[in-house]
Amino acid sequence: MSTNTLVTPVAEQPLTERRARKKWRPYLPILVMMLPGMIYLLINNYLPMFGLVIAFKNIDYAKGILGSDWNGLTNFKFLFRTSDAYIITRNTLLYNGTFILLGLIFSVGLAILLNEVKNKFMSRLYQSIVLLPFLISMVIVSYLVFAFLGDTQGYLNNTLLPLLGLDSMSFYSDPKYWPYILTLVNIWKTVGYSCIIYLATIIGIDPEYYEAATLDGASKWQQIRTITLPLLTPIIIIMTLMAVGRIFYSDFGLFYQVPMNSGMLYDTTNVIDTYVFRGLLQSSDIGMSSAAGFYQSVVGLILVVLSNYAVRRFSKDNALF
Amino acid sequence: MNTDNRLWQWISHILLILLSILCIIPFALLIISSFTAEDMILKEGYSFLPSAFSLDAYRYLTGNLSLIGRAYGITVIVTVAGTTVSLLITSMLGYGLSKKDMPGHKIFSFMVFFTLIFNGGLVPTYLIYTQFFGIKNTIWALIVPGLLMNGFNVMLARSYFTMTVPAPVLESARIDGAGEYRTFFQIVLPLSLPIMATIGLTAGIFYWNDWNNGLIYITDQKLYSIQNLLNQIMQNIDALKNSNSAYGSGQILDLPGETVRMAIAVIGVIPVLAAYPFFQRYFIKGIAVGAVKG
């Protein structure tokens, strides 16, 4: 794609009200086109933001959301008095931290490998294949995982473990396996997608760097270390900081579907998102659930703002705002 | 130096072939087990080399079309309607935001941006959709909550319009007397095929794979999509397993067997896998564009 940036002159002069109205008129059709999207955002995104007050209320469906009584910080007191608050925070942070680190290593590595393949057809084939897991739903993923790990019918317990002379394992009733399983599934599902982003950047690197390096007798490994990786660093830092900004949010499907919502595994599979969901729809504990949701939204916002500030210091162009 | 190059080629190919196998193997197990005889799975477990094949699972599906066909129909309707509407309002909003000299541009941009970094979360969203809009157990519940996909696609479309549609083209359209709508639909959209394909594919995959909205808003079996059906089958089996003593084992027989579940999963995956190769070029290009300037 050509990247001829168009410089639009922005007249930022103070306008009188009449001139301002005149300035609006030509944009009326544009505003009409934007209307459906903006209305949707108001309903789907902005209205629920006001709903955050629910966390400070004692919700009574008979009285409605607005009519329910205030109960101050009671919901939060209940939430933070339980061990749940600690477990879900710990799990959310540890899992997402691991995913960020390992995901980065694997996707950058994969992008470098894909770039080395000179055969165009094979390169495209590999790209398609590693993207496959990204295309299917977590429900299907949970079926795949079950086919491998199921207690009685699973491939591992029936074929692989006996082959290695090992005893069968009850994956779905022992929480200790799940940090590894969930990490593996996450990497499997996401790495093909994120590697494309790095691959696009590598392809964009000026080939002259590599030609010059080759003339100087640099080996492939030296080229990767001294050209590819340094030129990838900006995008790596930006992607990582953005992921850190979202570290309080988890892939709900991964933590809900893949362990099959098994109560025995909550110790290592419960994250803020699944806790909020279960509080709302399964145990009808709206008070604690909305408190946890508020905690997630607000801490999430703080983290995004902080990481954006970091991105901004690093590269103004890539900052979110 | 040449040997260095060749060595790297070999290493890359070997590693990538291994990774590709890791990516494909679960699908292979899924498909093979859907063609395995049910009693083989009960006896030998899931296997890549089952000792007996059978088409029973697919016969069961064709025999139970009212259940499966209905879920499939819901999935198709939701995907087509959701993707179309999503594409339309996403691109129109993105086009509006690409007009950087429009008064109020900054406010509108910020309103879209802000949804990327802050939201009310599940509880308020759920309460507003169910209490104010009453979408529980309606088809709207499967379509409406995903329409703009968090505004990220809007930003993607906006960047694409600003970067790749040349201003002179828009200018000459205006001089020829085309209004804004005509310019957008007949000039801008055809020029933006790659990003439209990317957003359409992302939205299409989202709708086809969506089980979340069904899980939250749908309790009426008639409105189950394929994904919700799969989800429900699994939950029923779990519920029975977890309370084995309470129920007699006779009840399990009423549930579709392991191979039938795998067959439903297979027919749920196939359309995505079939459509993907046609869009792959656009998709990879689109991700790249979005990543370079999100």
Coordinates of C-alpha atoms in Angstrom, one line a residue:
Chain A
M1 CA 0.0 0.0 0.0
S2 CA 1.2 3.4 -0.9
T3 CA 1.6 5.6 2.2
N4 CA 1.2 9.1 0.7
T5 CA -0.1 10.9 3.8
L6 CA -2.6 13.5 2.8
V7 CA -2.1 16.8 4.6
T8 CA -5.5 18.3 5.3
P9 CA -5.3 21.9 6.2
V10 CA -7.0 22.3 9.5
A11 CA -8.3 25.8 10.0
E12 CA -8.4 26.2 13.7
Q13 CA -9.4 29.8 13.8
P14 CA -12.0 31.2 16.3
L15 CA -15.3 31.4 14.5
T16 CA -18.4 33.4 15.2
E17 CA -21.5 31.5 15.7
R18 CA -23.0 32.3 12.3
R19 CA -19.9 31.2 10.5
A20 CA -19.9 28.0 12.6
R21 CA -23.4 27.2 11.6
K22 CA -22.4 27.7 8.0
K23 CA -19.4 25.4 8.5
W24 CA -21.7 22.6 9.7
R25 CA -24.1 22.6 6.8
P26 CA -21.9 20.9 4.2
Y27 CA -21.3 18.1 6.7
L28 CA -24.9 17.3 7.3
P29 CA -25.0 14.2 5.1
I30 CA -21.8 13.0 6.9
L31 CA -23.4 13.5 10.3
V32 CA -26.5 11.6 9.1
M33 CA -24.2 8.7 8.1
M34 CA -22.5 8.8 11.5
L35 CA -25.8 8.8 13.4
P36 CA -26.6 5.0 13.5
G37 CA -23.1 4.3 14.8
M38 CA -23.1 7.1 17.4
I39 CA -26.6 6.1 18.7
Y40 CA -25.4 2.5 19.0
L41 CA -22.4 3.6 21.0
L42 CA -24.6 5.6 23.3
I43 CA -26.8 2.7 24.0
N44 CA -24.3 -0.1 24.0
N45 CA -21.3 1.7 25.6
Y46 CA -22.3 4.9 27.3
L47 CA -25.5 4.0 29.0
P48 CA -23.9 1.1 30.9
M49 CA -21.2 3.4 32.2
F50 CA -23.8 5.2 34.2
G51 CA -24.9 1.7 35.3
L52 CA -21.7 1.5 37.3
V53 CA -23.6 3.1 40.2
I54 CA -25.2 -0.4 40.6
A55 CA -22.1 -1.3 42.5
F56 CA -23.2 1.2 45.2
K57 CA -26.8 0.0 45.3
N58 CA -28.7 -2.8 46.8
I59 CA -30.4 -3.9 43.6
D60 CA -34.1 -4.8 44.0
Y61 CA -35.7 -5.7 40.6
A62 CA -39.1 -4.5 41.9
K63 CA -37.8 -1.0 42.4
G64 CA -35.7 -0.9 39.3
I65 CA -32.1 0.2 38.9
L66 CA -32.6 3.8 39.6
G67 CA -35.1 3.2 42.4
S68 CA -33.1 0.7 44.4
D69 CA -31.6 1.9 47.7
W70 CA -28.1 3.1 48.0
N71 CA -25.9 1.0 50.3
G72 CA -22.6 2.8 50.0
L73 CA -19.5 0.5 50.1
T74 CA -21.3 -2.5 51.5
N75 CA -20.9 -4.5 48.2
F76 CA -17.2 -3.8 48.2
K77 CA -16.7 -4.7 51.8
F78 CA -18.3 -8.0 51.2
L79 CA -16.2 -8.6 48.1
F80 CA -12.9 -7.8 49.6
R81 CA -13.6 -9.7 52.8
T82 CA -13.9 -12.9 50.9
S83 CA -10.9 -14.8 49.6
D84 CA -12.4 -14.5 46.2
A85 CA -11.1 -11.0 45.6
Y86 CA -7.6 -12.1 46.2
I87 CA -7.9 -15.3 44.1
I88 CA -9.5 -13.6 41.1
T89 CA -7.0 -10.7 41.1
R90 CA -4.0 -13.0 41.4
N91 CA -5.3 -15.4 38.7
T92 CA -6.1 -12.5 36.3
L93 CA -2.8 -10.8 36.7
L94 CA -0.6 -14.0 36.6
Y95 CA -2.4 -15.5 33.6
N96 CA -2.4 -12.3 31.6
G97 CA 1.2 -11.6 32.5
T98 CA 2.3 -15.0 31.4
F99 CA 0.2 -14.7 28.2
I100 CA 1.8 -11.4 27.4
L101 CA 5.4 -12.7 27.9
L102 CA 5.1 -16.1 26.2
G103 CA 2.9 -14.7 23.5
L104 CA 5.5 -12.1 22.7
I105 CA 8.3 -14.6 22.5
F106 CA 6.4 -17.1 20.4
S107 CA 4.8 -14.6 18.0
V108 CA 8.1 -12.7 17.3
G109 CA 9.9 -16.0 16.8
L110 CA 7.2 -17.3 14.5
A111 CA 7.2 -14.0 12.5
I112 CA 11.0 -14.2 12.1
L113 CA 10.8 -17.9 10.9
L114 CA 8.0 -17.0 8.5
N115 CA 10.0 -14.2 7.1
E116 CA 13.0 -16.6 6.5
V117 CA 10.9 -18.8 4.2
K118 CA 11.6 -17.6 0.7
N119 CA 9.1 -19.9 -1.0
K120 CA 6.1 -17.6 -1.4
F121 CA 3.6 -20.5 -1.6
M122 CA 4.9 -22.3 1.5
S123 CA 5.1 -19.1 3.5
R124 CA 1.4 -18.3 2.7
L125 CA 0.4 -21.9 3.6
Y126 CA 2.2 -21.7 7.0
Q127 CA 0.5 -18.4 7.7
S128 CA -2.9 -19.8 6.9
I129 CA -2.4 -22.9 9.1
V130 CA -1.1 -21.0 12.1
L131 CA -4.1 -18.7 11.9
L132 CA -6.6 -21.6 11.9
P133 CA -7.0 -21.8 15.7
F134 CA -7.8 -18.1 15.8
L135 CA -10.8 -18.7 13.6
I136 CA -12.8 -21.2 15.7
S137 CA -14.9 -20.5 18.8
M138 CA -13.9 -21.3 22.4
V139 CA -16.8 -23.8 22.5
I140 CA -15.2 -25.8 19.8
V141 CA -11.8 -25.3 21.5
S142 CA -13.2 -26.7 24.7
Y143 CA -14.4 -29.8 22.7
L144 CA -10.9 -30.2 21.2
V145 CA -9.3 -29.9 24.7
F146 CA -11.8 -32.4 26.1
A147 CA -11.0 -34.9 23.3
F148 CA -7.4 -34.8 24.4
L149 CA -7.8 -34.5 28.2
G150 CA -11.1 -36.1 29.0
D151 CA -10.9 -38.4 32.0
T152 CA -12.2 -41.6 30.5
Q153 CA -12.2 -41.1 26.7
G154 CA -9.4 -38.6 26.3
Y155 CA -6.6 -39.3 23.9
L156 CA -3.9 -38.6 26.6
N157 CA -5.3 -41.0 29.1
N158 CA -6.1 -43.7 26.6
T159 CA -3.2 -43.6 24.2
L160 CA -0.4 -41.3 25.0
L161 CA 0.1 -41.8 28.8
P162 CA 0.0 -45.6 28.6
L163 CA 2.5 -45.5 25.8
L164 CA 4.9 -43.6 28.0
G165 CA 4.1 -45.9 30.9
L166 CA 2.4 -43.2 33.0
D167 CA -0.7 -43.4 35.1
S168 CA -3.8 -41.6 33.8
M169 CA -4.6 -38.2 35.2
S170 CA -7.9 -36.5 36.1
F171 CA -7.4 -33.2 34.4
Y172 CA -10.9 -32.0 35.0
S173 CA -10.9 -32.5 38.8
D174 CA -7.4 -31.3 39.7
P175 CA -6.7 -27.6 39.6
K176 CA -2.9 -28.0 39.5
Y177 CA -2.8 -28.8 35.8
W178 CA -4.8 -25.8 34.6
P179 CA -2.2 -23.0 34.6
Y180 CA -0.3 -25.1 32.0
I181 CA -3.3 -26.2 30.0
L182 CA -4.8 -22.7 29.8
T183 CA -1.5 -21.1 28.9
L184 CA -0.9 -23.7 26.2
V185 CA -4.4 -23.2 24.8
N186 CA -4.1 -19.5 24.8
I187 CA -0.7 -19.5 23.0
W188 CA -2.1 -22.1 20.5
K189 CA -5.1 -19.9 19.7
T190 CA -3.6 -16.5 19.6
V191 CA 0.0 -16.7 18.4
G192 CA -0.9 -17.0 14.7
Y193 CA -2.8 -13.8 14.8
S194 CA -0.3 -11.7 16.7
C195 CA 2.6 -13.0 14.6
I196 CA 1.0 -11.4 11.5
I197 CA 1.4 -8.0 13.1
Y198 CA 5.1 -8.5 13.6
L199 CA 5.5 -10.1 10.2
A200 CA 4.0 -7.1 8.6
T201 CA 6.6 -4.9 10.4
I202 CA 9.5 -7.2 9.4
I203 CA 8.4 -7.2 5.7
G204 CA 8.4 -3.4 5.9
I205 CA 12.1 -3.2 6.9
D206 CA 14.2 -1.7 4.1
P207 CA 16.0 -4.7 2.4
E208 CA 19.1 -2.5 1.9
Y209 CA 19.9 -3.1 5.6
Y210 CA 20.1 -6.8 5.1
E211 CA 22.0 -6.4 1.8
A212 CA 24.6 -4.2 3.4
A213 CA 24.9 -6.7 6.3
T214 CA 25.3 -9.6 4.0
L215 CA 28.1 -7.8 2.1
D216 CA 29.8 -7.2 5.4
G217 CA 29.7 -10.9 6.0
A218 CA 27.1 -10.9 8.8
S219 CA 25.5 -14.3 9.4
K220 CA 21.7 -14.7 9.5
W221 CA 21.7 -14.9 13.2
Q222 CA 23.7 -11.7 13.5
Q223 CA 21.3 -10.0 11.1
I224 CA 18.3 -11.0 13.2
R225 CA 20.0 -9.8 16.3
T226 CA 21.3 -6.5 15.0
I227 CA 18.7 -5.5 12.4
T228 CA 15.4 -7.3 12.8
L229 CA 15.0 -7.3 16.5
P230 CA 16.1 -3.6 17.1
L231 CA 13.7 -2.5 14.3
L232 CA 10.9 -4.6 15.8
T233 CA 11.5 -3.1 19.3
P234 CA 9.1 -0.1 18.9
I235 CA 6.2 -2.2 17.9
I236 CA 7.0 -4.8 20.5
I237 CA 7.0 -2.2 23.2
I238 CA 3.8 -0.7 22.0
M239 CA 1.9 -4.0 21.7
T240 CA 3.2 -5.0 25.1
L241 CA 2.1 -1.8 26.8
M242 CA -1.3 -2.0 25.2
A243 CA -1.7 -5.5 26.5
V244 CA -0.6 -4.4 29.9
G245 CA -3.3 -1.8 29.8
R246 CA -5.8 -4.6 29.4
I247 CA -4.3 -6.9 31.9
F248 CA -7.4 -6.7 34.2
Y249 CA -9.6 -8.2 31.4
S250 CA -9.4 -11.8 30.4
D251 CA -10.5 -13.9 27.6
F252 CA -13.8 -15.0 29.2
G253 CA -14.3 -18.0 26.8
L254 CA -10.8 -19.4 27.7
F255 CA -11.5 -19.4 31.4
Y256 CA -15.1 -20.4 31.3
Q257 CA -15.4 -22.8 28.4
V258 CA -12.1 -24.6 28.4
P259 CA -12.2 -25.8 32.1
M260 CA -16.0 -26.5 31.4
N261 CA -17.0 -24.1 34.2
S262 CA -15.9 -26.8 36.7
G263 CA -16.3 -25.8 40.3
M264 CA -13.4 -28.0 41.4
L265 CA -11.0 -26.0 39.3
Y266 CA -12.0 -22.5 40.4
D267 CA -8.9 -22.1 42.5
T268 CA -6.8 -21.8 39.3
T269 CA -9.3 -20.9 36.7
N270 CA -11.5 -18.2 38.2
V271 CA -10.6 -14.7 36.9
I272 CA -12.5 -11.4 37.3
D273 CA -14.5 -11.9 34.2
T274 CA -15.7 -15.4 35.1
Y275 CA -16.4 -14.2 38.7
V276 CA -18.6 -11.4 37.5
F277 CA -20.4 -13.6 35.1
R278 CA -21.1 -16.3 37.7
G279 CA -22.2 -13.7 40.2
L280 CA -24.7 -12.2 37.8
L281 CA -26.2 -15.3 36.1
Q282 CA -25.5 -18.3 38.2
S283 CA -25.5 -17.4 41.8
S284 CA -27.5 -14.2 41.4
D285 CA -25.2 -12.3 43.7
I286 CA -25.5 -9.0 41.8
G287 CA -24.0 -7.0 44.7
M288 CA -20.6 -8.6 44.7
S289 CA -20.7 -9.2 41.0
S290 CA -21.2 -5.5 40.2
A291 CA -18.6 -4.5 42.8
A292 CA -16.1 -6.8 41.1
G293 CA -17.1 -5.3 37.7
F294 CA -16.6 -1.8 39.0
Y295 CA -13.2 -2.8 40.4
Q296 CA -12.3 -4.2 37.0
S297 CA -13.5 -1.2 35.0
V298 CA -11.9 1.4 37.1
V299 CA -8.6 -0.3 37.7
G300 CA -8.7 -1.2 34.0
L301 CA -9.1 2.5 33.1
I302 CA -6.2 3.5 35.3
L303 CA -4.0 0.9 33.8
V304 CA -4.9 1.9 30.2
V305 CA -4.2 5.5 31.0
L306 CA -0.9 4.7 32.6
S307 CA 0.2 2.4 29.8
N308 CA -0.9 5.0 27.2
Y309 CA 1.2 7.6 28.9
A310 CA 4.1 5.2 28.6
V311 CA 3.4 4.5 24.9
R312 CA 3.1 8.3 24.4
R313 CA 6.5 8.9 25.9
F314 CA 7.9 6.2 23.7
S315 CA 6.2 7.0 20.4
K316 CA 3.6 9.7 20.1
D317 CA 2.2 8.3 16.9
N318 CA 1.2 5.0 18.5
A319 CA -0.4 6.4 21.6
L320 CA -4.1 5.7 21.8
F321 CA -4.9 9.2 22.9
Chain B
M1 CA 27.4 -17.7 3.6
N2 CA 25.3 -19.7 1.2
T3 CA 25.3 -22.6 3.5
D4 CA 24.2 -20.3 6.3
N5 CA 21.2 -19.3 4.1
R6 CA 20.4 -22.9 3.3
L7 CA 20.7 -23.9 6.9
W8 CA 18.2 -21.2 7.9
Q9 CA 15.8 -22.3 5.2
W10 CA 15.9 -25.8 6.5
I11 CA 15.5 -24.8 10.1
S12 CA 12.6 -22.5 9.3
H13 CA 10.8 -25.1 7.3
I14 CA 11.2 -27.8 9.8
L15 CA 10.1 -25.7 12.7
L16 CA 7.1 -24.3 10.8
I17 CA 6.0 -27.7 9.6
L18 CA 6.1 -28.9 13.3
L19 CA 4.1 -25.9 14.4
S20 CA 1.6 -26.4 11.5
I21 CA 1.1 -30.0 12.6
L22 CA 0.5 -28.8 16.2
C23 CA -2.1 -26.4 14.8
I24 CA -3.9 -29.0 12.7
I25 CA -3.8 -32.1 14.9
P26 CA -6.7 -31.1 17.1
F27 CA -8.9 -30.5 14.1
A28 CA -7.8 -33.9 12.7
L29 CA -8.8 -35.6 16.0
L30 CA -12.2 -33.8 15.9
I31 CA -13.0 -34.8 12.3
I32 CA -11.7 -38.4 12.7
S33 CA -13.7 -38.9 15.9
S34 CA -16.9 -37.7 14.3
F35 CA -16.5 -40.5 11.8
T36 CA -15.6 -43.1 14.5
A37 CA -18.0 -45.7 15.7
E38 CA -19.5 -44.7 19.0
D39 CA -18.6 -47.9 20.9
M40 CA -15.0 -47.5 19.8
I41 CA -14.8 -44.2 21.5
L42 CA -16.3 -45.6 24.6
K43 CA -13.9 -48.6 24.5
E44 CA -10.6 -47.1 23.2
G45 CA -11.2 -43.4 23.8
Y46 CA -10.6 -40.7 21.2
S47 CA -8.0 -41.9 18.7
F48 CA -6.4 -40.8 15.5
L49 CA -6.5 -44.4 14.2
P50 CA -9.8 -45.8 15.4
S51 CA -10.5 -49.5 14.7
A52 CA -14.0 -48.9 13.3
F53 CA -15.4 -46.0 11.2
S54 CA -19.0 -45.1 11.0
L55 CA -21.3 -42.5 9.6
D56 CA -23.8 -42.9 12.4
A57 CA -23.1 -39.5 13.9
Y58 CA -24.0 -37.7 10.6
R59 CA -27.0 -40.0 10.2
Y60 CA -28.2 -38.8 13.6
L61 CA -27.7 -35.2 12.5
T62 CA -29.8 -35.7 9.3
G63 CA -32.4 -37.5 11.4
N64 CA -32.6 -34.7 13.9
L65 CA -32.9 -31.8 11.5
S66 CA -35.5 -30.0 13.5
L67 CA -33.0 -29.4 16.3
I68 CA -29.8 -29.0 14.4
G69 CA -31.2 -27.4 11.3
R70 CA -33.0 -24.8 13.4
A71 CA -29.8 -23.9 15.3
Y72 CA -27.9 -23.8 12.0
G73 CA -30.6 -21.5 10.5
I74 CA -30.3 -19.1 13.5
T75 CA -26.6 -19.1 13.2
V76 CA -26.8 -18.2 9.5
I77 CA -29.4 -15.5 10.0
V78 CA -27.5 -13.9 12.8
T79 CA -24.3 -14.0 10.9
V80 CA -25.7 -12.5 7.7
A81 CA -27.8 -9.8 9.4
G82 CA -25.1 -9.0 12.0
T83 CA -22.3 -8.8 9.5
T84 CA -24.2 -6.7 7.0
V85 CA -25.5 -4.1 9.6
S86 CA -22.2 -4.1 11.4
L87 CA -20.3 -3.4 8.1
L88 CA -22.7 -0.6 7.2
I89 CA -22.7 1.3 10.4
T90 CA -19.0 0.7 11.1
S91 CA -17.9 2.0 7.7
M92 CA -20.2 5.0 7.8
L93 CA -19.0 6.0 11.2
G94 CA -15.4 5.4 10.2
Y95 CA -15.9 7.5 7.1
G96 CA -17.4 10.4 9.1
L97 CA -14.4 10.2 11.5
S98 CA -12.0 10.4 8.5
K99 CA -13.3 13.9 7.8
K100 CA -10.7 15.7 9.9
D101 CA -11.8 19.2 9.0
M102 CA -15.4 18.6 10.1
P103 CA -16.5 20.6 13.1
G104 CA -16.8 18.4 16.2
H105 CA -14.5 15.9 14.7
K106 CA -12.4 15.7 17.9
I107 CA -15.4 15.1 20.1
F108 CA -16.8 12.3 17.9
S109 CA -13.4 10.7 17.7
F110 CA -13.0 10.8 21.4
M111 CA -16.4 9.3 21.9
V112 CA -15.4 6.3 19.8
F113 CA -11.9 6.1 21.4
F114 CA -13.2 6.2 24.9
T115 CA -15.2 3.1 24.4
L116 CA -12.0 1.3 23.7
I117 CA -10.6 2.0 27.1
F118 CA -13.6 2.2 29.4
N119 CA -16.8 0.3 29.7
G120 CA -19.5 -0.3 32.2
G121 CA -18.8 -4.0 32.3
L122 CA -21.1 -7.0 32.2
V123 CA -23.5 -6.2 35.0
P124 CA -24.8 -2.8 33.9
T125 CA -24.8 -3.9 30.2
Y126 CA -26.9 -6.9 31.1
L127 CA -29.3 -5.0 33.2
I128 CA -29.8 -2.2 30.7
Y129 CA -30.3 -4.6 27.8
T130 CA -32.7 -6.8 29.8
Q131 CA -34.5 -4.2 31.9
F132 CA -34.8 -1.3 29.5
F133 CA -34.7 -2.9 26.1
G134 CA -36.1 -6.3 26.9
I135 CA -33.9 -8.2 24.5
K136 CA -33.7 -11.4 26.6
N137 CA -34.8 -14.4 24.6
T138 CA -35.2 -12.4 21.3
I139 CA -33.1 -12.8 18.2
W140 CA -31.9 -9.2 18.8
A141 CA -29.9 -10.4 21.8
L142 CA -27.7 -12.4 19.4
I143 CA -27.2 -9.5 17.0
V144 CA -27.3 -6.1 18.8
P145 CA -24.6 -6.5 21.5
G146 CA -21.8 -7.2 19.0
L147 CA -22.6 -4.7 16.3
L148 CA -19.6 -2.3 16.5
M149 CA -17.2 -4.7 18.2
N150 CA -15.9 -2.2 20.7
G151 CA -15.2 0.6 18.2
F152 CA -11.9 -1.0 17.1
N153 CA -13.2 -1.7 13.6
V154 CA -14.3 1.9 13.4
M155 CA -10.8 3.1 14.0
L156 CA -9.5 0.5 11.5
A157 CA -11.9 1.8 8.8
R158 CA -11.1 5.4 9.6
S159 CA -7.4 4.9 9.3
Y160 CA -7.9 3.1 6.0
F161 CA -10.1 5.8 4.5
T162 CA -7.7 8.6 5.5
M163 CA -4.6 6.7 4.3
T164 CA -5.8 5.2 1.0
V165 CA -8.6 7.2 -0.5
P166 CA -7.0 10.1 -2.3
A167 CA -8.5 13.5 -1.6
P168 CA -8.5 14.5 -5.3
V169 CA -10.8 11.6 -6.2
L170 CA -13.3 12.8 -3.6
E171 CA -12.9 16.4 -4.9
S172 CA -13.5 15.4 -8.5
A173 CA -16.6 13.4 -7.5
R174 CA -17.9 16.5 -5.8
I175 CA -17.2 18.6 -8.9
D176 CA -19.1 16.1 -11.0
G177 CA -22.1 16.6 -8.8
A178 CA -22.0 13.5 -6.6
G179 CA -23.5 14.0 -3.2
E180 CA -21.8 12.6 -0.1
Y181 CA -23.9 9.4 -0.1
R182 CA -23.1 8.7 -3.7
T183 CA -19.5 9.5 -3.2
F184 CA -19.3 7.1 -0.2
F185 CA -21.2 4.2 -1.7
Q186 CA -20.0 4.4 -5.3
I187 CA -16.4 5.7 -4.9
V188 CA -15.1 5.3 -1.4
L189 CA -16.4 1.8 -0.6
P190 CA -15.2 0.1 -3.9
L191 CA -11.8 1.7 -3.3
S192 CA -11.7 0.2 0.2
L193 CA -12.4 -3.4 -0.6
P194 CA -9.5 -4.8 1.5
I195 CA -10.6 -3.1 4.7
M196 CA -14.2 -3.9 4.1
A197 CA -13.3 -7.6 3.6
T198 CA -11.3 -7.5 6.8
I199 CA -14.0 -6.0 8.9
G200 CA -16.6 -8.2 7.2
L201 CA -14.6 -11.3 7.9
T202 CA -13.9 -10.3 11.5
A203 CA -17.5 -9.6 12.1
G204 CA -18.6 -12.7 10.3
I205 CA -16.3 -14.9 12.3
F206 CA -17.5 -13.2 15.5
Y207 CA -21.1 -13.8 14.7
W208 CA -20.6 -17.3 13.5
N209 CA -18.6 -18.2 16.6
D210 CA -20.5 -16.2 19.2
W211 CA -21.8 -18.2 22.1
N212 CA -21.4 -15.5 24.7
N213 CA -24.5 -13.5 23.9
G214 CA -26.6 -16.7 23.7
L215 CA -25.2 -17.8 27.1
I216 CA -26.1 -14.5 28.7
Y217 CA -29.4 -13.5 27.1
I218 CA -31.0 -16.7 25.7
T219 CA -32.7 -19.4 27.7
D220 CA -35.2 -20.4 25.1
Q221 CA -33.9 -23.5 23.2
K222 CA -35.6 -22.3 20.0
L223 CA -33.2 -19.5 19.7
Y224 CA -30.0 -21.5 20.2
S225 CA -27.3 -21.1 17.7
I226 CA -25.0 -23.9 16.8
Q227 CA -22.4 -22.7 19.4
N228 CA -25.1 -22.5 22.1
L229 CA -26.4 -25.9 21.2
L230 CA -22.8 -27.3 21.6
N231 CA -22.4 -25.4 24.8
Q232 CA -25.7 -26.7 26.2
I233 CA -25.0 -30.3 25.3
M234 CA -21.7 -30.1 27.1
Q235 CA -23.2 -28.5 30.2
N236 CA -25.9 -31.1 30.4
I237 CA -23.4 -33.9 30.2
D238 CA -21.3 -32.1 33.0
A239 CA -24.4 -31.7 35.1
L240 CA -25.1 -35.4 34.9
K241 CA -21.6 -36.4 35.5
N242 CA -21.2 -34.1 38.6
S243 CA -24.4 -35.6 40.1
N244 CA -24.0 -39.1 39.0
S245 CA -25.5 -40.6 42.1
A246 CA -28.6 -38.4 42.0
Y247 CA -29.5 -39.4 38.5
G248 CA -29.8 -42.9 37.1
S249 CA -27.3 -43.7 34.4
G250 CA -30.3 -44.2 32.0
Q251 CA -30.6 -40.5 31.5
I252 CA -27.2 -40.2 29.8
L253 CA -28.5 -42.3 26.9
D254 CA -30.9 -39.5 25.9
L255 CA -28.0 -37.2 25.3
P256 CA -26.2 -37.2 21.9
G257 CA -23.2 -39.5 22.1
E258 CA -19.6 -38.3 21.9
T259 CA -19.4 -38.8 18.1
V260 CA -22.5 -36.8 17.5
R261 CA -21.1 -33.9 19.5
M262 CA -18.0 -34.0 17.5
A263 CA -20.1 -34.1 14.3
I264 CA -22.0 -31.0 15.4
A265 CA -18.7 -29.3 16.1
V266 CA -17.4 -30.3 12.7
I267 CA -20.4 -28.8 10.9
G268 CA -20.0 -25.7 13.1
V269 CA -16.4 -25.3 12.0
I270 CA -16.6 -26.1 8.3
P271 CA -18.2 -22.9 7.0
V272 CA -15.4 -20.8 8.6
L273 CA -12.7 -23.1 7.2
A274 CA -14.3 -23.1 3.8
A275 CA -14.7 -19.3 3.6
Y276 CA -11.4 -18.4 5.0
P277 CA -9.1 -19.2 2.0
F278 CA -11.0 -16.8 -0.1
F279 CA -10.6 -14.0 2.3
Q280 CA -7.1 -14.9 3.6
R281 CA -5.2 -12.3 1.5
Y282 CA -7.4 -9.5 2.6
F283 CA -7.5 -10.7 6.2
I284 CA -3.7 -10.8 6.6
K285 CA -3.4 -7.4 4.9
G286 CA -6.1 -6.0 7.0
I287 CA -4.5 -7.1 10.3
A288 CA -1.3 -5.6 9.1
V289 CA -2.9 -2.2 8.3
G290 CA -4.7 -2.2 11.6
A291 CA -1.6 -3.0 13.5
V292 CA 0.6 -0.4 11.8
K293 CA -1.9 2.3 12.9
G294 CA -4.5 1.0 15.3

